[in-house]
XYZ file of N, CA, C and O in Angstrom:
500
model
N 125.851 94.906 98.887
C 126.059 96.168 98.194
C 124.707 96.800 97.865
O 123.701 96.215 97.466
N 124.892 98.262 98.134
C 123.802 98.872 97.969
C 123.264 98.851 96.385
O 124.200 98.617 95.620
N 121.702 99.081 95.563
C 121.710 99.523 94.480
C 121.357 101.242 94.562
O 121.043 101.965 95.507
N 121.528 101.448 93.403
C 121.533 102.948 93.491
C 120.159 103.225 92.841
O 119.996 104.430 92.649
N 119.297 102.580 92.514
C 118.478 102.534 91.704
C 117.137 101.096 92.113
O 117.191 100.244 91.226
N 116.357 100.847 92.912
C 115.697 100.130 93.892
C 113.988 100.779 94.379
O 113.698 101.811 94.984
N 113.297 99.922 93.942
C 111.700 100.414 94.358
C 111.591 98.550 95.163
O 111.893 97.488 94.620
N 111.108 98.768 96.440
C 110.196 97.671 96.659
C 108.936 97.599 96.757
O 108.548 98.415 97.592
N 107.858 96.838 96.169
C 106.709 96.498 96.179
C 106.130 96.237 96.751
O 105.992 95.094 96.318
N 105.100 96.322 98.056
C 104.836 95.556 98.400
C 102.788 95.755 98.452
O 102.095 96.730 98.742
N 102.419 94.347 98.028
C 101.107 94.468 98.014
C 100.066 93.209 99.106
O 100.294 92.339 99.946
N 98.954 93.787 98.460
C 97.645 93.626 99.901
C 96.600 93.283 98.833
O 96.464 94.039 97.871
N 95.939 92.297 98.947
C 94.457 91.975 98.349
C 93.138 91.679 99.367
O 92.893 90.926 100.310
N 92.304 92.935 98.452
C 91.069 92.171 99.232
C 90.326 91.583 98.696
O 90.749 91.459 97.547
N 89.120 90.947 98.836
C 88.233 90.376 97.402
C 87.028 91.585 98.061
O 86.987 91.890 99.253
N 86.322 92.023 97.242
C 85.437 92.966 97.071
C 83.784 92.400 97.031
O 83.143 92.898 96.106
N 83.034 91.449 97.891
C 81.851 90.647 97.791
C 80.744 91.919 97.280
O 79.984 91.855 96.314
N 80.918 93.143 98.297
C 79.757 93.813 98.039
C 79.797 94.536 96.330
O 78.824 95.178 95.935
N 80.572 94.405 95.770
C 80.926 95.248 94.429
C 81.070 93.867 93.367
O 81.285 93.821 92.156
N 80.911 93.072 94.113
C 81.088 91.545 92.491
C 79.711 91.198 92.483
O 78.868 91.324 93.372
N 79.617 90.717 91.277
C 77.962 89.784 91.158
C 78.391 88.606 90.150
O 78.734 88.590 88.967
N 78.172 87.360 91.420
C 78.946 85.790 90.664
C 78.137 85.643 89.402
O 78.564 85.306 88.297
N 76.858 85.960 89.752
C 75.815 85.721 89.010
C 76.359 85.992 87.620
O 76.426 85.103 86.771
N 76.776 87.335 87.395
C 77.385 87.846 86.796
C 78.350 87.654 85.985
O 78.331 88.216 84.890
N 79.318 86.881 86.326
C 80.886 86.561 86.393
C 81.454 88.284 86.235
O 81.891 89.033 85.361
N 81.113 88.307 87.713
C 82.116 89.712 87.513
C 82.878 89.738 89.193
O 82.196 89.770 90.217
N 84.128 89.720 89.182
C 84.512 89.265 90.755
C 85.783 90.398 90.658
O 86.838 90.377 90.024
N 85.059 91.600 91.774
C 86.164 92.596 91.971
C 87.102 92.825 93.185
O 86.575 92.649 94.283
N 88.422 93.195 93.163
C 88.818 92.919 93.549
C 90.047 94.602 94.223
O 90.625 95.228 93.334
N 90.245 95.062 95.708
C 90.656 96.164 95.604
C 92.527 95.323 96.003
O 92.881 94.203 96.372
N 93.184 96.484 95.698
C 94.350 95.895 96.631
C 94.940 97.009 96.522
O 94.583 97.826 95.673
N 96.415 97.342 97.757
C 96.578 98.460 98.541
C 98.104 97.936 97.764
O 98.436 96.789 97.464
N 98.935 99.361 97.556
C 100.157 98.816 97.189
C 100.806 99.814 98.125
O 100.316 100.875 98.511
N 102.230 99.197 98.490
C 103.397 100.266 99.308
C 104.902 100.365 98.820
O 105.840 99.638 99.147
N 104.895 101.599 97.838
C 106.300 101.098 97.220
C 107.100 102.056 98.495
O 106.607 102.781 99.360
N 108.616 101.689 98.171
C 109.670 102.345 99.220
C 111.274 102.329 98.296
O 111.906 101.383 97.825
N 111.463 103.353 98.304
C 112.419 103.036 97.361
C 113.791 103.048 98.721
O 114.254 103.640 99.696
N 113.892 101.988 97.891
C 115.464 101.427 98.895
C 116.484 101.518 97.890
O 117.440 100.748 97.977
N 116.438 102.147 97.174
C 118.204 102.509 96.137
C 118.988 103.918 96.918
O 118.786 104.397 98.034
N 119.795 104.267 96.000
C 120.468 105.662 96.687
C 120.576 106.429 96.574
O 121.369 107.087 97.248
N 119.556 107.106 95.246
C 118.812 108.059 95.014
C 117.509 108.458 94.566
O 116.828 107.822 93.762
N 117.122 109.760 95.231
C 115.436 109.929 94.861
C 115.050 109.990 93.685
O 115.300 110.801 92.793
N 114.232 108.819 93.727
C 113.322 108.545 92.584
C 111.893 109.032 92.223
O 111.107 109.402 93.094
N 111.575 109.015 90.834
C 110.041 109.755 90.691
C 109.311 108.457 89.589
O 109.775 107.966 88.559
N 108.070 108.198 90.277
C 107.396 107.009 89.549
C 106.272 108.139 88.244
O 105.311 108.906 88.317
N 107.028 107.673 87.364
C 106.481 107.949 85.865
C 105.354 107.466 85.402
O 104.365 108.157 85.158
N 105.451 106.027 85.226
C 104.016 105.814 84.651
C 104.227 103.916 85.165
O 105.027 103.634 86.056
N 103.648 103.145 84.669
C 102.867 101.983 85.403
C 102.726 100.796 84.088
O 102.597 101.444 83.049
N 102.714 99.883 83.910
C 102.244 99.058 83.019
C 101.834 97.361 84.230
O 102.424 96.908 85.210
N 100.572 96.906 83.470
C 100.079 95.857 84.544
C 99.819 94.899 83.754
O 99.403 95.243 82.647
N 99.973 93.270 84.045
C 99.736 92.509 83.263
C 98.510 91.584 84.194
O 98.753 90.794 85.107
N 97.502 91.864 83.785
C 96.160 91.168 84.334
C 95.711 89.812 83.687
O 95.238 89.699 82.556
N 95.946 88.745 84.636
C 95.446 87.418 83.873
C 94.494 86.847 84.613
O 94.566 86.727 85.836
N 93.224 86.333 83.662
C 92.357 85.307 84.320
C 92.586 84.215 84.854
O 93.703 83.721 85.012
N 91.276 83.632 85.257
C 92.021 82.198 85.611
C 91.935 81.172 84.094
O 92.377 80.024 84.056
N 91.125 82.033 82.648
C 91.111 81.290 81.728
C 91.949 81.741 80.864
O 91.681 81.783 79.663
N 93.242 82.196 81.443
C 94.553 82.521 80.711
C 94.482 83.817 79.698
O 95.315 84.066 78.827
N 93.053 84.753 80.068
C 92.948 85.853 79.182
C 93.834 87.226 79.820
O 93.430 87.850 80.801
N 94.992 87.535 79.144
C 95.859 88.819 79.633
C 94.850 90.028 79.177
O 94.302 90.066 78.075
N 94.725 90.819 80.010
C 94.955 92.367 79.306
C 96.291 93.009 79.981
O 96.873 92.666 81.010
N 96.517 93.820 79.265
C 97.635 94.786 79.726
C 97.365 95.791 80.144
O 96.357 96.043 79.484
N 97.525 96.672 80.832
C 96.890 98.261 81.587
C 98.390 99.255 81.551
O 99.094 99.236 82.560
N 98.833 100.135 80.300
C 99.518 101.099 80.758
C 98.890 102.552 81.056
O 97.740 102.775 80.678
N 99.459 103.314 81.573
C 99.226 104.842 82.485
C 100.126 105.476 82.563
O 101.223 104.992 82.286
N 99.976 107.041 83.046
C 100.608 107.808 83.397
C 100.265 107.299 85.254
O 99.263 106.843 85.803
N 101.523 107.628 85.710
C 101.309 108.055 87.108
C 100.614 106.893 87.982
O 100.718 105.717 87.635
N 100.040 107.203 88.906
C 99.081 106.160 90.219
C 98.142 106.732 90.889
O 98.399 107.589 91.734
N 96.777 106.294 90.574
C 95.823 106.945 90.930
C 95.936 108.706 91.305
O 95.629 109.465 92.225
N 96.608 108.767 89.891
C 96.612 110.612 89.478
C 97.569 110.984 89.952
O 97.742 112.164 89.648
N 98.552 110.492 90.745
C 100.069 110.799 91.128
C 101.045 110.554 90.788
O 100.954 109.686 89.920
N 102.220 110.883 91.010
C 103.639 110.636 90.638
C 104.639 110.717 91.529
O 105.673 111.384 91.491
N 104.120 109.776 92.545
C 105.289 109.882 94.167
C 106.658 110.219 93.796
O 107.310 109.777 92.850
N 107.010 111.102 94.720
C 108.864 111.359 93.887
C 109.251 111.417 95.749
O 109.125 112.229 96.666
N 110.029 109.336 95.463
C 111.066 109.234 96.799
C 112.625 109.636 96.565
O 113.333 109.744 95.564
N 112.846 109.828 98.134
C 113.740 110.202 98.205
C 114.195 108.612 99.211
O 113.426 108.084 100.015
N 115.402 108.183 98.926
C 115.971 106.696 99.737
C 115.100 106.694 100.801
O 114.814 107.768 101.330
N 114.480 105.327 101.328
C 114.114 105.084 102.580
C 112.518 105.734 102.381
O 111.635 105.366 103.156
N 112.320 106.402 101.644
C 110.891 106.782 101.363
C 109.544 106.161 100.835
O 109.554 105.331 99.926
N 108.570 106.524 101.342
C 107.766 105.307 100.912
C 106.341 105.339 100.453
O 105.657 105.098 101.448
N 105.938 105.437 99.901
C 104.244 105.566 99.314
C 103.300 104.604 98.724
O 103.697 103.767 97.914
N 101.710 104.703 99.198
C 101.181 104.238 99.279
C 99.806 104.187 98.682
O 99.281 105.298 98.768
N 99.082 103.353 98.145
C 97.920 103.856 97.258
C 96.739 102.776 97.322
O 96.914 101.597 97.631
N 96.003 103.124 97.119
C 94.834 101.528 96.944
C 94.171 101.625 95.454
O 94.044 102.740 94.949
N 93.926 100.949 95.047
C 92.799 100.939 93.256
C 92.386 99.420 93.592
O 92.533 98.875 94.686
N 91.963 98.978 92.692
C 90.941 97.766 92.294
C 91.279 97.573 90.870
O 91.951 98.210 90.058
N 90.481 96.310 90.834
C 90.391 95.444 89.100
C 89.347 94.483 89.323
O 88.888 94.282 90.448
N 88.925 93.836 88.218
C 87.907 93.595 88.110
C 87.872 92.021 86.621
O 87.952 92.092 85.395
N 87.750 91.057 87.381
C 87.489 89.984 86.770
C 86.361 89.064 86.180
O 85.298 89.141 86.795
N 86.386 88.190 85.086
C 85.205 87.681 85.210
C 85.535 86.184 85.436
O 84.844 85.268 84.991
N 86.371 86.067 85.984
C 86.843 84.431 86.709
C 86.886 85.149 88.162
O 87.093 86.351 88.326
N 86.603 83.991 89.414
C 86.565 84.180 90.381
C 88.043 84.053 91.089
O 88.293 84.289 92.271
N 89.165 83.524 89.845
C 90.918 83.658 90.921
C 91.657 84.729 89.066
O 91.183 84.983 87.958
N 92.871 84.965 89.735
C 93.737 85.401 88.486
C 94.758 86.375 88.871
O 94.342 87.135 89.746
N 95.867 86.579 88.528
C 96.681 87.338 88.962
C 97.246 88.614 88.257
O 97.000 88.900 87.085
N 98.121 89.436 89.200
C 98.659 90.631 88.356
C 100.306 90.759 89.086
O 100.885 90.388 90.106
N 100.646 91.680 87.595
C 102.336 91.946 88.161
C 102.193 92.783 87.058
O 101.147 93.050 86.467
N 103.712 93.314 86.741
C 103.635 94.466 86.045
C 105.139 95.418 86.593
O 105.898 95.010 87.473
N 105.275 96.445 86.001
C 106.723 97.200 86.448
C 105.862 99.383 86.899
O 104.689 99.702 86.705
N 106.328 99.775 87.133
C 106.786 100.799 87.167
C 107.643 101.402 86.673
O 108.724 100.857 86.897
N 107.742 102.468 85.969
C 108.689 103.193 84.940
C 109.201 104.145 86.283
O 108.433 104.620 87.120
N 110.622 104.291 86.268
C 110.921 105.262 87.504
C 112.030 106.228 86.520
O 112.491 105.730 85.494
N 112.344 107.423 86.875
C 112.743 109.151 86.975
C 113.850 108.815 88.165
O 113.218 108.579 89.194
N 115.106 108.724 88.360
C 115.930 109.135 88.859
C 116.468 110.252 89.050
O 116.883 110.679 87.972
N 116.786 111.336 90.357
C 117.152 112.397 89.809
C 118.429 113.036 88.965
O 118.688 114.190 88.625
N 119.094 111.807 88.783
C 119.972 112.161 87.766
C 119.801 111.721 86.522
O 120.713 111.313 85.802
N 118.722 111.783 86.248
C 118.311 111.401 84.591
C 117.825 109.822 84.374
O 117.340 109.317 83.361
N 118.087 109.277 85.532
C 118.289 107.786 84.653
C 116.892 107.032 84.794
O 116.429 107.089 85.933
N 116.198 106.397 83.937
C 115.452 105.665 83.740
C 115.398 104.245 84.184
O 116.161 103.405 83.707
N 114.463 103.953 85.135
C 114.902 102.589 85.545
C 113.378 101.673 85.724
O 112.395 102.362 85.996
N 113.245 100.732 85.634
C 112.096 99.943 85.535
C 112.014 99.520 87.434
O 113.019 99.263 88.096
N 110.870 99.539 87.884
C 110.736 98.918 89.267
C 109.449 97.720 89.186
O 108.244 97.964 89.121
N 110.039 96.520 89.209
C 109.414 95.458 88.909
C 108.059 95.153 90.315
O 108.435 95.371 91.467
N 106.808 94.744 90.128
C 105.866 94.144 90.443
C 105.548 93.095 90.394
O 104.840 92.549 89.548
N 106.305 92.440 91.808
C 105.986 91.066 91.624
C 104.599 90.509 91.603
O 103.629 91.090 92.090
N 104.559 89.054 90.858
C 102.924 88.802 90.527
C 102.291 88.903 92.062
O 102.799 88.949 93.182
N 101.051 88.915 91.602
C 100.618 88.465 93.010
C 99.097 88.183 92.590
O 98.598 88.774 91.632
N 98.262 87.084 93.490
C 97.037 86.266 93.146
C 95.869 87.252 93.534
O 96.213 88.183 94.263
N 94.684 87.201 93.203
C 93.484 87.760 93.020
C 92.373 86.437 93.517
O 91.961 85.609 92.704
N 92.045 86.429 94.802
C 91.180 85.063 94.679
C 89.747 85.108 95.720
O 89.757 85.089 96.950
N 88.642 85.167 94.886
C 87.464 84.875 95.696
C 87.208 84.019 96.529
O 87.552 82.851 96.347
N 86.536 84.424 97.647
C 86.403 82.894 98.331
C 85.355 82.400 97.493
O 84.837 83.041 96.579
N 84.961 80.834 97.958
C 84.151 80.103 97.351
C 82.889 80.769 98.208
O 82.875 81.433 99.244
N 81.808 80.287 97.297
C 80.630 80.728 97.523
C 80.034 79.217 97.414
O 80.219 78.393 96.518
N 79.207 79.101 98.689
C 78.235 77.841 99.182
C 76.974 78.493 98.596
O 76.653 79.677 98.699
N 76.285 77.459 97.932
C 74.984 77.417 97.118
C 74.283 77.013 98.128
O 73.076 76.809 98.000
């Protein structure tokens, strides 16, 4: 059965060598996201909330308006796409988080972000 109400997620990590400094503990990181809304009506992405964890169990939270200054509005089968970055001071750690979605019939619906890992390669001394 269809839902009427459906965003899929799907994401891409890169690790970012030229933009981190280990030295540092600062290890950045870009990743590409592709939502598609597969429900059964066109949806409009509102705003964003992200839950960023180290690898020493430190959360921040990140809410927003919109995605990198937008507000994709799908229609079923539609699909959009964006890239941003984050920025750690452990070299692994993950993120997940939801999307606030605009239905066009009023309804408010959350589109979940599954976690997904953040991980440097190792660096040979």
């Amino acid at each position: 059965m269809e839902k009427k109400y459906s965003l899929k997620v799907e994401t891409e990590v890169t690790y970012l060598a030229d933009k981190s400094d280990v030295t540092s503990d600062r290890y950045v990181f870009g990743y590409r996201i592709r939502m598609t809304n597969t429900g059964t009506v066109r949806a409009q992405l509102v705003s964003r909330h992200w839950i960023i964890t180290d690898a020493n169990h430190q959360k921040q939270e990140v809410r927003g308006m919109g995605v990198v200054g937008e507000h994709p509005d799908l229609a079923p089968g539609e699909s959009y796409e964006y890239s941003s970055g984050v920025s750690l001071t452990t070299p692994w750690g993950t993120m997940q988080g939801s999307y606030q979605m605009l239905a066009e019939d009023g309804t408010r619906f959350d589109a979940e972000i599954p976690e997904f890992v953040l991980t440097a390669p190792r660096v040979l001394h």
